Short mmCIF file of C-alpha atoms in Angstrom, two decimals:
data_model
loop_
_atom_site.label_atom_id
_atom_site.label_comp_id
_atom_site.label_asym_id
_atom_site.label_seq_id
_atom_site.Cartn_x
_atom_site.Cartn_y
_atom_site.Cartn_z
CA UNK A 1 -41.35 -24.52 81.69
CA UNK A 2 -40.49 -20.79 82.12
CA UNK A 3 -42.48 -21.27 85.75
CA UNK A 4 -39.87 -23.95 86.50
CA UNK A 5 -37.08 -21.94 85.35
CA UNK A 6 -38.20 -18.96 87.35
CA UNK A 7 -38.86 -21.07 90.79
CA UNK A 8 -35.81 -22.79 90.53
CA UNK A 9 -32.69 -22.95 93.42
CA UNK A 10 -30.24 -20.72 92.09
CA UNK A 11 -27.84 -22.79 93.96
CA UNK A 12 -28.69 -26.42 92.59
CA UNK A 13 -26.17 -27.93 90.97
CA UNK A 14 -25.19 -28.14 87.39
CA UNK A 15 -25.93 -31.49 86.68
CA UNK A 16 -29.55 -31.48 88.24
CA UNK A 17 -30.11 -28.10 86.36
CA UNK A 18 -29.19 -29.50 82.98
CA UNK A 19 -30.77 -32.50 83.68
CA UNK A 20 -34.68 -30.97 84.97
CA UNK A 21 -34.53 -27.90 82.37
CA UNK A 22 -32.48 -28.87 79.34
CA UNK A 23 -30.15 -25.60 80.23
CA UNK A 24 -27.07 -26.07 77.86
CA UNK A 25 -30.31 -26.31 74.79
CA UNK A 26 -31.30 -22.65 75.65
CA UNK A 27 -27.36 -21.71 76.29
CA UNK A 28 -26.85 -22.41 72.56
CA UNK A 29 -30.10 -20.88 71.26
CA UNK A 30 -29.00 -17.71 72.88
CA UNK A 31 -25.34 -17.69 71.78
CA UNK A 32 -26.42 -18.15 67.91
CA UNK A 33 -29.10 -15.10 68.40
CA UNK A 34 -26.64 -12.56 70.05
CA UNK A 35 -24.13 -13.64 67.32
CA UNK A 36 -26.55 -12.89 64.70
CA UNK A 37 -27.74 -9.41 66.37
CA UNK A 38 -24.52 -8.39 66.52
CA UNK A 39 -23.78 -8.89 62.68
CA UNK A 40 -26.41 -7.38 62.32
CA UNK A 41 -26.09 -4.04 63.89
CA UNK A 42 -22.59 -3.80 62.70
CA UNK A 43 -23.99 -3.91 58.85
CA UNK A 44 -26.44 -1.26 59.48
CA UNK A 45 -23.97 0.93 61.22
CA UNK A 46 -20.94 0.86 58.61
CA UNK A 47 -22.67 0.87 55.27
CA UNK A 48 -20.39 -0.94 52.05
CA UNK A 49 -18.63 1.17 49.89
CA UNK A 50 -19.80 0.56 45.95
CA UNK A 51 -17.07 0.24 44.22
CA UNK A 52 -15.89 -0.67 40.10
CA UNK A 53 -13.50 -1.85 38.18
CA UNK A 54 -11.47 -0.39 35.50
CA UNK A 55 -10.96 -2.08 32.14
CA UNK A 56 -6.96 -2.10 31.84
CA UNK A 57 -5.36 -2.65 28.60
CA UNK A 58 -1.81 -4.06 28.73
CA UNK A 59 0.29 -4.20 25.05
CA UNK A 60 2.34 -6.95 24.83
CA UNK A 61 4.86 -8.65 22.26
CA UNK A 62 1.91 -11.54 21.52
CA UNK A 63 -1.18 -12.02 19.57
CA UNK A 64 -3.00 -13.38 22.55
CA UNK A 65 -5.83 -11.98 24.14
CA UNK A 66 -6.58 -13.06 28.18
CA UNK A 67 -9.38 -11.93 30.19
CA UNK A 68 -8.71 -11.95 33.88
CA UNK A 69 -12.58 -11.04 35.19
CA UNK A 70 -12.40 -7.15 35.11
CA UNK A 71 -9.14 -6.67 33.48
CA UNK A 72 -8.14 -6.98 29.78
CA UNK A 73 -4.97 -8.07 27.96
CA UNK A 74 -5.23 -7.45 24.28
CA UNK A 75 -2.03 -7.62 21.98
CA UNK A 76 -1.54 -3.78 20.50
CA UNK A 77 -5.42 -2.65 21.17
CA UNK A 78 -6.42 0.63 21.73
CA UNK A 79 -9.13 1.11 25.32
CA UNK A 80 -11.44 4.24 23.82
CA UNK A 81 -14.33 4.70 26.50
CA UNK A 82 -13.26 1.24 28.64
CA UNK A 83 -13.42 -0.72 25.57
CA UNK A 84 -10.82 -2.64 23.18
CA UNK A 85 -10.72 -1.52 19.93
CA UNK A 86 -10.15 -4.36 17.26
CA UNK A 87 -10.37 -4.37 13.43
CA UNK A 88 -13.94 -5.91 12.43
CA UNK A 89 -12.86 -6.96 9.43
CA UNK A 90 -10.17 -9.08 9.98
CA UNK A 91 -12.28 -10.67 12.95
CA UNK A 92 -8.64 -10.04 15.42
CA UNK A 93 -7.01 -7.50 17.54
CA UNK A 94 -3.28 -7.83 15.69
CA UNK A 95 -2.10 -4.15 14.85
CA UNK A 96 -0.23 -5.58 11.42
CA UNK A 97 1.20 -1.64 10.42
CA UNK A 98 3.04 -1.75 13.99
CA UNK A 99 6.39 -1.93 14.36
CA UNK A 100 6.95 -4.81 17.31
CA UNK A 101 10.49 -2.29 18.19
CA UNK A 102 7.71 0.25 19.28
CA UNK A 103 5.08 -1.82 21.12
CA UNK A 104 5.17 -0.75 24.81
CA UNK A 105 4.70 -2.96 27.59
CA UNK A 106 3.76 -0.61 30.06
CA UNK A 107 -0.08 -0.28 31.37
CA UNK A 108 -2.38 2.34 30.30
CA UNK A 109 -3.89 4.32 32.88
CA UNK A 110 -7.46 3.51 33.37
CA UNK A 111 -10.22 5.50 31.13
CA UNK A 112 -13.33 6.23 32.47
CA UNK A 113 -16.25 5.02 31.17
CA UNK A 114 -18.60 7.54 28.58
CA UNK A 115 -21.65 7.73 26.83
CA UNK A 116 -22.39 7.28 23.04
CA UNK A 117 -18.61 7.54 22.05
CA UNK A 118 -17.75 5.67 18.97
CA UNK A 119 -14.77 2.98 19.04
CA UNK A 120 -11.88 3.52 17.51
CA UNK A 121 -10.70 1.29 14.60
CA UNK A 122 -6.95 0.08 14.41
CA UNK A 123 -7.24 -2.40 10.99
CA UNK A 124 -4.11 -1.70 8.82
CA UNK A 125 -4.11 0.89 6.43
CA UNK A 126 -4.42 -1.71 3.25
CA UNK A 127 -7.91 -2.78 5.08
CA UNK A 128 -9.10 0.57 5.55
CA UNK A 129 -8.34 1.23 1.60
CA UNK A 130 -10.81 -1.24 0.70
CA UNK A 131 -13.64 0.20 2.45
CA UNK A 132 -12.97 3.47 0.39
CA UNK A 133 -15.45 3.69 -2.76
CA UNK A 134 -14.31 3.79 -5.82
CA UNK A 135 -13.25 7.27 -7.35
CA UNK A 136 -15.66 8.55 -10.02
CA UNK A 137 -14.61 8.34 -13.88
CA UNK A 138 -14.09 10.30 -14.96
CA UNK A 139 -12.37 12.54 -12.26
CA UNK A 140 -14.10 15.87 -11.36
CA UNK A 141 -10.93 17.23 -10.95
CA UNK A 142 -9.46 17.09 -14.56
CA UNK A 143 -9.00 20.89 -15.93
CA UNK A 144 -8.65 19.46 -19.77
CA UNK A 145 -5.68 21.27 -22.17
CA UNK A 146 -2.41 21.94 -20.08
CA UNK A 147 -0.32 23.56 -23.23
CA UNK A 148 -0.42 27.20 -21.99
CA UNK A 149 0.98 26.21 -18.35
CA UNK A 150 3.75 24.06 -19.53
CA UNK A 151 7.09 25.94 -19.76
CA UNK A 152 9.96 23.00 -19.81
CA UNK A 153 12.43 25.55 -20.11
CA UNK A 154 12.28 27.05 -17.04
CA UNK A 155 11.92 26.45 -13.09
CA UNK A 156 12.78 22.69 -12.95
CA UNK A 157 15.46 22.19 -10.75
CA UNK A 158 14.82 18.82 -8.72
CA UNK A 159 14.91 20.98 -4.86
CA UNK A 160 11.83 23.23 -6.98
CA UNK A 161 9.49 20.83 -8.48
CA UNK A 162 9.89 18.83 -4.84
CA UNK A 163 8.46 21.94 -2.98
CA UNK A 164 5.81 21.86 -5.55
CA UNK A 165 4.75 18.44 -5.55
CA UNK A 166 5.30 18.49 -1.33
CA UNK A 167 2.08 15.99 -1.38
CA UNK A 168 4.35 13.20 -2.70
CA UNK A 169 5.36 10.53 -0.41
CA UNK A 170 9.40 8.86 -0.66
CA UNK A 171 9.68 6.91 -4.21
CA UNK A 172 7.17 9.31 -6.31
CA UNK A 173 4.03 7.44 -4.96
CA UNK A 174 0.47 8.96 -3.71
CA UNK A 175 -3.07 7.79 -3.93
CA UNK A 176 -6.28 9.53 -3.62
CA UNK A 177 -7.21 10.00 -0.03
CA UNK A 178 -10.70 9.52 -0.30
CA UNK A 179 -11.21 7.08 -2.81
CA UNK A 180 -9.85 3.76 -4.18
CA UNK A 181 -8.57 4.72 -7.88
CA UNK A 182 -11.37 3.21 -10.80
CA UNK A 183 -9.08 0.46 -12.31
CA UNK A 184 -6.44 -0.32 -9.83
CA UNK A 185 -3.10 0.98 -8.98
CA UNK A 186 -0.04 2.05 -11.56
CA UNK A 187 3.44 1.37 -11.59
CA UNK A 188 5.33 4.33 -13.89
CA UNK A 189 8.59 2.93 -15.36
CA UNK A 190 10.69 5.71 -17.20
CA UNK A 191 13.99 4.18 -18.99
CA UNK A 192 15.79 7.68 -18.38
CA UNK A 193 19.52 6.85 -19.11
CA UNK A 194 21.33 9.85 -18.39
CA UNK A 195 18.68 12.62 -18.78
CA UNK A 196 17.78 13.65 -15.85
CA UNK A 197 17.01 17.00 -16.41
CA UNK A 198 14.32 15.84 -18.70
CA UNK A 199 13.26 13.50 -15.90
CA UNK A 200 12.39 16.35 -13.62
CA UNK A 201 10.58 18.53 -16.44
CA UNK A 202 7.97 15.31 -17.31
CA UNK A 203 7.52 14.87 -13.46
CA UNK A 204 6.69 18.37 -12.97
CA UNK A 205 4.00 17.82 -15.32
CA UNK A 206 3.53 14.19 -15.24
CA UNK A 207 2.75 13.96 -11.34
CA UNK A 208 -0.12 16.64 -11.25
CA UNK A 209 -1.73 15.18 -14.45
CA UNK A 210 -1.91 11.98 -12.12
CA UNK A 211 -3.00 13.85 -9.13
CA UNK A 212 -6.18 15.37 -10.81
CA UNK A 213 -7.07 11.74 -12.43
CA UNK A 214 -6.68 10.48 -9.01
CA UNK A 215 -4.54 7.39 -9.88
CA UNK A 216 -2.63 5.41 -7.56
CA UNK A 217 1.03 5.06 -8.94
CA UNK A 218 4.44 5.27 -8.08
CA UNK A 219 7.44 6.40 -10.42
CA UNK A 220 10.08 3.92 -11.20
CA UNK A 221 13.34 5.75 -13.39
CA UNK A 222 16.31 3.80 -14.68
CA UNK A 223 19.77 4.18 -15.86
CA UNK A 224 22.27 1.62 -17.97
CA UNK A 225 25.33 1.01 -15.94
CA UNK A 226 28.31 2.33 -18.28
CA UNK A 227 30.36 -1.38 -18.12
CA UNK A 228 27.32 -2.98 -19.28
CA UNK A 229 27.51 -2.91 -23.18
CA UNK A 230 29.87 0.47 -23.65
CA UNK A 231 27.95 3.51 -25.39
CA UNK A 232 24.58 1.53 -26.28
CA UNK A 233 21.46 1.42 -24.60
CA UNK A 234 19.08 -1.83 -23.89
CA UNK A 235 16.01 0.03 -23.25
CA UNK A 236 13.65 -3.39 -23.28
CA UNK A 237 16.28 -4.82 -20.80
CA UNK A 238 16.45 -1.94 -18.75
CA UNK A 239 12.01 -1.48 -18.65
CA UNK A 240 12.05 -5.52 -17.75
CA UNK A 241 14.57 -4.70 -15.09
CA UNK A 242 12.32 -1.93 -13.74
CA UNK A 243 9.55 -4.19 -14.11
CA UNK A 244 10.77 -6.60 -11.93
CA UNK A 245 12.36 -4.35 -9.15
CA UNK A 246 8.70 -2.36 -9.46
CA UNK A 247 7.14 -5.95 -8.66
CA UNK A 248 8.92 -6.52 -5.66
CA UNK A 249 7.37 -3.06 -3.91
CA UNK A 250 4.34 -3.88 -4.48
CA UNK A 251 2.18 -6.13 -6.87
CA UNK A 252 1.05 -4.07 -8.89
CA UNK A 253 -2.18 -4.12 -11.17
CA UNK A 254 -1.14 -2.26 -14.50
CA UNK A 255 2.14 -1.09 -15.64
CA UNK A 256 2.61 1.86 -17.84
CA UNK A 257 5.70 2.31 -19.90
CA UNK A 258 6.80 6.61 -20.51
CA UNK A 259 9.42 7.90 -22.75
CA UNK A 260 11.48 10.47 -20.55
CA UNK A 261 11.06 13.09 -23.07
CA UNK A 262 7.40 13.36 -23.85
CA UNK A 263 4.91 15.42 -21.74
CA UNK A 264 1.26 15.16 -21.65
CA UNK A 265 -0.53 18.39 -22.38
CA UNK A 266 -3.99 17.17 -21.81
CA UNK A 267 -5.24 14.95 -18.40
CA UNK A 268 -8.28 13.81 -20.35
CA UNK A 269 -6.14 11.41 -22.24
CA UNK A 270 -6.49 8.63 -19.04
CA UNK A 271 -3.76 6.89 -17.59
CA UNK A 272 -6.55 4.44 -16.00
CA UNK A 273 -5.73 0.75 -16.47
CA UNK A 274 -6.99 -1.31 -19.53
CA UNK A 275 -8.09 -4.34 -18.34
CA UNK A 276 -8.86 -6.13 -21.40
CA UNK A 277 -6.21 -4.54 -23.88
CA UNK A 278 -3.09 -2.63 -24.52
CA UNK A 279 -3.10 0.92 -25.15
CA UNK A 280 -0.58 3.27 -26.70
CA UNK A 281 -1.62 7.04 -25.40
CA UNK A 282 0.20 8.52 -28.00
CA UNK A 283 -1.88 10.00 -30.39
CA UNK A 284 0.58 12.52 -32.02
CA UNK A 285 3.98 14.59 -30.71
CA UNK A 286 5.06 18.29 -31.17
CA UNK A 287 8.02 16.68 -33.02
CA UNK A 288 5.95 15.34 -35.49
CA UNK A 289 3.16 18.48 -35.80
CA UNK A 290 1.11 16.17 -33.25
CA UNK A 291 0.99 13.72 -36.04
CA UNK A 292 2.41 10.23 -35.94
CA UNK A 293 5.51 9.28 -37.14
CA UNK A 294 3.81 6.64 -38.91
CA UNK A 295 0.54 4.75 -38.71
CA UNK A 296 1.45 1.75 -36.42
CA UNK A 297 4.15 3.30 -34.43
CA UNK A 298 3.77 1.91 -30.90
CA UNK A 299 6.26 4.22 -28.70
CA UNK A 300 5.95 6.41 -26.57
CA UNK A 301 3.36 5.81 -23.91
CA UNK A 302 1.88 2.22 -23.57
CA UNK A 303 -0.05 1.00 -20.36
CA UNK A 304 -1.35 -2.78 -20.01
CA UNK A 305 -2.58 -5.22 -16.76
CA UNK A 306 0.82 -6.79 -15.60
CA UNK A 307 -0.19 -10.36 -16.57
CA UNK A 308 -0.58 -9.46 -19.88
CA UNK A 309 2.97 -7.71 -19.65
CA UNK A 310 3.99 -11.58 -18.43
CA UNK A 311 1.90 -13.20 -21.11
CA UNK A 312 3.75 -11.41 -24.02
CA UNK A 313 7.35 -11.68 -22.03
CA UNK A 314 7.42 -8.53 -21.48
CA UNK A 315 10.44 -6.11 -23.98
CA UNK A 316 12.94 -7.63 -26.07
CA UNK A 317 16.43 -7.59 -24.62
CA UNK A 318 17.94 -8.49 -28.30
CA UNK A 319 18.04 -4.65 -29.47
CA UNK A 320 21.04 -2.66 -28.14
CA UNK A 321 21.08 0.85 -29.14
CA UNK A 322 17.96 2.67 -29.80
CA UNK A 323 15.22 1.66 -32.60
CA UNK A 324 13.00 -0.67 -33.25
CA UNK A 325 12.34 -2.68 -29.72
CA UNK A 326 8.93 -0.29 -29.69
CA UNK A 327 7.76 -2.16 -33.18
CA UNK A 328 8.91 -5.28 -31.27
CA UNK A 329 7.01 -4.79 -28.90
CA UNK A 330 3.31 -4.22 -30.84
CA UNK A 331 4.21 -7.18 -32.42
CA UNK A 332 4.51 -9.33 -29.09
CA UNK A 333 1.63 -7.87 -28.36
CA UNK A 334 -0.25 -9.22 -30.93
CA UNK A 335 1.32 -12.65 -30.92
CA UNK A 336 0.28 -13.23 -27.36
CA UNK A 337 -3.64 -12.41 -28.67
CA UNK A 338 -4.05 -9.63 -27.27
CA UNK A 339 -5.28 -6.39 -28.37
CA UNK A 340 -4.46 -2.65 -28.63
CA UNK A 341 -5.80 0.95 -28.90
CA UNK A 342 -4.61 4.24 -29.54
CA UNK A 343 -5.82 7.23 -27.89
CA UNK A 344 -7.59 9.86 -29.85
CA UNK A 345 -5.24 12.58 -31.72
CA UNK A 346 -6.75 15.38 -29.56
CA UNK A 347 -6.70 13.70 -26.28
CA UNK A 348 -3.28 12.19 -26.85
CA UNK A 349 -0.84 15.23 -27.97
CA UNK A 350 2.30 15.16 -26.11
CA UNK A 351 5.16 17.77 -25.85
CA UNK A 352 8.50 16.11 -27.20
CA UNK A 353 11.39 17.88 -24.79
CA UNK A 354 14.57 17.99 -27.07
CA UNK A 355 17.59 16.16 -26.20
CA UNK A 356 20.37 15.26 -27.88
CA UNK A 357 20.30 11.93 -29.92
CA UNK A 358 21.42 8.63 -28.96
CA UNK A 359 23.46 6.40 -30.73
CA UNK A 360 20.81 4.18 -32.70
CA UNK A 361 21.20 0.52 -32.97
CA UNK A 362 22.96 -0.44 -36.32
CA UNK A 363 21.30 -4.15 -36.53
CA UNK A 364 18.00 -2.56 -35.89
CA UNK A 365 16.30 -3.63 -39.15
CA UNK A 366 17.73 -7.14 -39.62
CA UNK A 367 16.61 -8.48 -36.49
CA UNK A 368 12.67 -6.82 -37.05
CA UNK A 369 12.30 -10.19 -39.28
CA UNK A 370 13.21 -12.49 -37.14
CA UNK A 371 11.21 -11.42 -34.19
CA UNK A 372 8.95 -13.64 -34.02
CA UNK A 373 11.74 -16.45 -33.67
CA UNK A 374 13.49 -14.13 -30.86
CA UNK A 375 9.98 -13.42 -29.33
CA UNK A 376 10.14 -16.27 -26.62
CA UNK A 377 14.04 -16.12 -26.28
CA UNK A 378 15.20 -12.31 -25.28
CA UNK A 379 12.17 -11.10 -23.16
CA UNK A 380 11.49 -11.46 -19.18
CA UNK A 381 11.76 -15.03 -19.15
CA UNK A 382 15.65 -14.63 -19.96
CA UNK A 383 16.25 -11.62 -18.12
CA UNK A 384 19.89 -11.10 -16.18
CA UNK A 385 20.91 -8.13 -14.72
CA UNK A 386 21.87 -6.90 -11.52
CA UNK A 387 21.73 -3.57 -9.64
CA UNK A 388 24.64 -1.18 -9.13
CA UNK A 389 22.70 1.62 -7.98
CA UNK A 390 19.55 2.09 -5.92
CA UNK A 391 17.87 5.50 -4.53
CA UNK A 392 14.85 6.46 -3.07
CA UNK A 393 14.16 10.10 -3.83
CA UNK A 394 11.11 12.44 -3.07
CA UNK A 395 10.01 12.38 -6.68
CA UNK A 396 10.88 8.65 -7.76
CA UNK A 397 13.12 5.31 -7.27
CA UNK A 398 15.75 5.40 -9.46
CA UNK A 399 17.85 2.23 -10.21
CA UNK A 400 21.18 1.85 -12.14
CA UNK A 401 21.44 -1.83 -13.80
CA UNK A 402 24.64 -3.59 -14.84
CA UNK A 403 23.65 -5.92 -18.01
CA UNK A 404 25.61 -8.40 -19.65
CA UNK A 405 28.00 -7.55 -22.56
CA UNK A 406 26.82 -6.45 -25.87
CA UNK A 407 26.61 -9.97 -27.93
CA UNK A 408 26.01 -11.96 -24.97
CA UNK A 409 22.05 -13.06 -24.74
CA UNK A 410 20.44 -12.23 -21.65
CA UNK A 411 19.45 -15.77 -20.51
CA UNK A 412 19.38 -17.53 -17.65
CA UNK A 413 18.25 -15.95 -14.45
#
């Protein structure tokens, strides 16, 4: 065929030429061939550019997360090394401690990718508490008798003792920063009243005692509102007041109940909480030659879980004007089945700060027999009060309450 096509009349016409040698055939062949040389030549002669994509994290106001091949859209996520950092524990990539106010919507520039970088972790604070261990009891940190270093008579203005306890944060709280404290976290609630001064002077002593047992707490102080029952105090209404407002910051595991005026002089005596009893720390009082008043007094310093607080309806609200709602209380105690310790007289020796007296409750000792029939009607469950006063200093929360008029009950939320 290639003879034919070689001897043939240049000048014969198309349609013979097509029809003898099959012409427009070979016209095609070549077409498809020069198309495919010239492809290839202009592959070999401009070599591709490699190139990548960047991982590009966009915040945004959602909880979503969209992946659009190459590029990543993760609600509040962090990109450390071209990746997007997410809480493992909680399985999403939610940033719960953020503000939504502060969550920008711009794009983050793109990171380039690195070698054997760890990822960065953005689970809420709460989460990464719980994979703290457990501080060691007892602390390593406790120093034992404080008695030589306390001097309540001097250097206790407010503006001093908050330079020296510059570790506390807003509302007298802190927590170990290494460790989860052994038995849970502490609400301190201090019935005050008026003596503020001797508020400061326990704090200044009271706080670093905490510190070194590395307890997680918070200091709650309260005053009586002066047009709620004239010159006389309702300290049980006042501690279930503080109890309640305490219980609304956080939900707390124990709660300890602290005289204003008494100052621990030794941080062995633990302020960790019981969780199968009541105790009373105090285990004698300068006042008293750090003896006790008498055998079964119950005053002072007590500390218990805060169900059991609820389970024995927490102070009595009957007693207006001081004595005898500390009794009541050991005895509610008791009645709810529970029971109580005392620390040891060494361990539990407190410094009693003088003050001047309060006016004492004249009905005192004819209501002590009838507690038990009053045990289940002045208490939390019939608690009424309301707040006149709230403020959030550096060294606690301190709350005035307005309660009802001296004779009324409180009852009725």
């Amino acid at each position: 065929m290639v003879v034919k096509l070689c001897k043939c009349d240049l000048f014969t016409s198309r349609r013979v030429y097509n029809r003898q040698y099959g012409g427009r055939f070979w016209i095609r062949v070549c077409s498809i061939v020069a198309a495919l040389l010239f492809i290839s030549l202009a592959y070999v002669s401009v070599p591709l550019k490699k190139t990548s994509w960047p991982r590009v994290s966009v915040s945004v106001n959602f909880g979503q997360n969209i992946d659009h091949g190459k590029v990543a859209y993760r609600a509040g996520d962090e990109v450390v090394d071209g990746h997007a950092g997410y809480s493992s524990v909680r399985g999403d990539a939610r940033d719960h401690t953020r503000d939504p106010a502060t969550v920008s919507s711009a794009i983050a520039q793109p990171v380039e990718k690195q070698t054997a970088s760890p990822i960065r972790s953005t689970q809420p604070p709460e989460e990464q508490t719980t994979l703290l261990p457990v501080c060691p009891y007892p602390s390593p940190k406790l120093t034992g008798v404080t008695l030589p270093r306390i001097r309540i008579d001097t250097g206790n203005s407010e503006s001093t003792v908050e330079k020296e306890l510059f570790s506390l944060l807003p509302g007298g709280c802190w927590k170990p920063p290494s460790c989860r404290a052994y038995n849970g976290d502490l609400a301190i609630l201090i019935p005050s009243h008026g003596r503020h001064d001797t508020l400061i002077k326990l704090l200044r002593y009271l706080v670093p005692l905490l510190q070194r047992q590395q307890q997680d707490f918070c200091i709650f102080a309260a005053n009586q509102s002066s047009s709620s029952a004239g010159a006389r105090f309702n300290k049980g209404a006042i501690i279930d007041a503080l109890f309640v407002e305490a219980m609304q910051h956080r939900n707390w595991t124990c709660v300890c109940v602290h005289d204003v005026d008494l100052i621990p002089e030794n941080d062995h005596n633990s302020y960790s909480c019981p969780h199968t009893r009541v105790v009373n720390l105090i285990g004698g009082t300068s006042k008293w030659s750090y003896h006790l008043a008498y055998p079964s007094v119950f005053g002072g310093v007590t500390i218990s879980m805060v169900n059991h607080f609820r389970r024995y309806n927490g102070f009595t609200t009957a007693y207006w004007g001081w004595g005898s709602e500390d009794d009541d209380h050991r005895m509610r105690v008791v009645w709810a089945g529970l029971n109580w310790t005392r620390s040891d007289g060494q361990l539990g020796r407190y410094t009693h700060v003088n003050h001047e007296s309060s006016p004492t409750n004249p009905d005192r000792f004819a209501l002590v027999p009838h507690a038990r029939e009053l045990w289940q009607v002045f208490g939390l469950n019939t608690l009424r009060y309301s707040v006149e006063f709230k403020h959030v200093a550096k060294l606690y929360a301190q709350f005035t309450f307005r309660l009802p008029k001296q004779g009324q009950r409180s009852a009725q939320h």
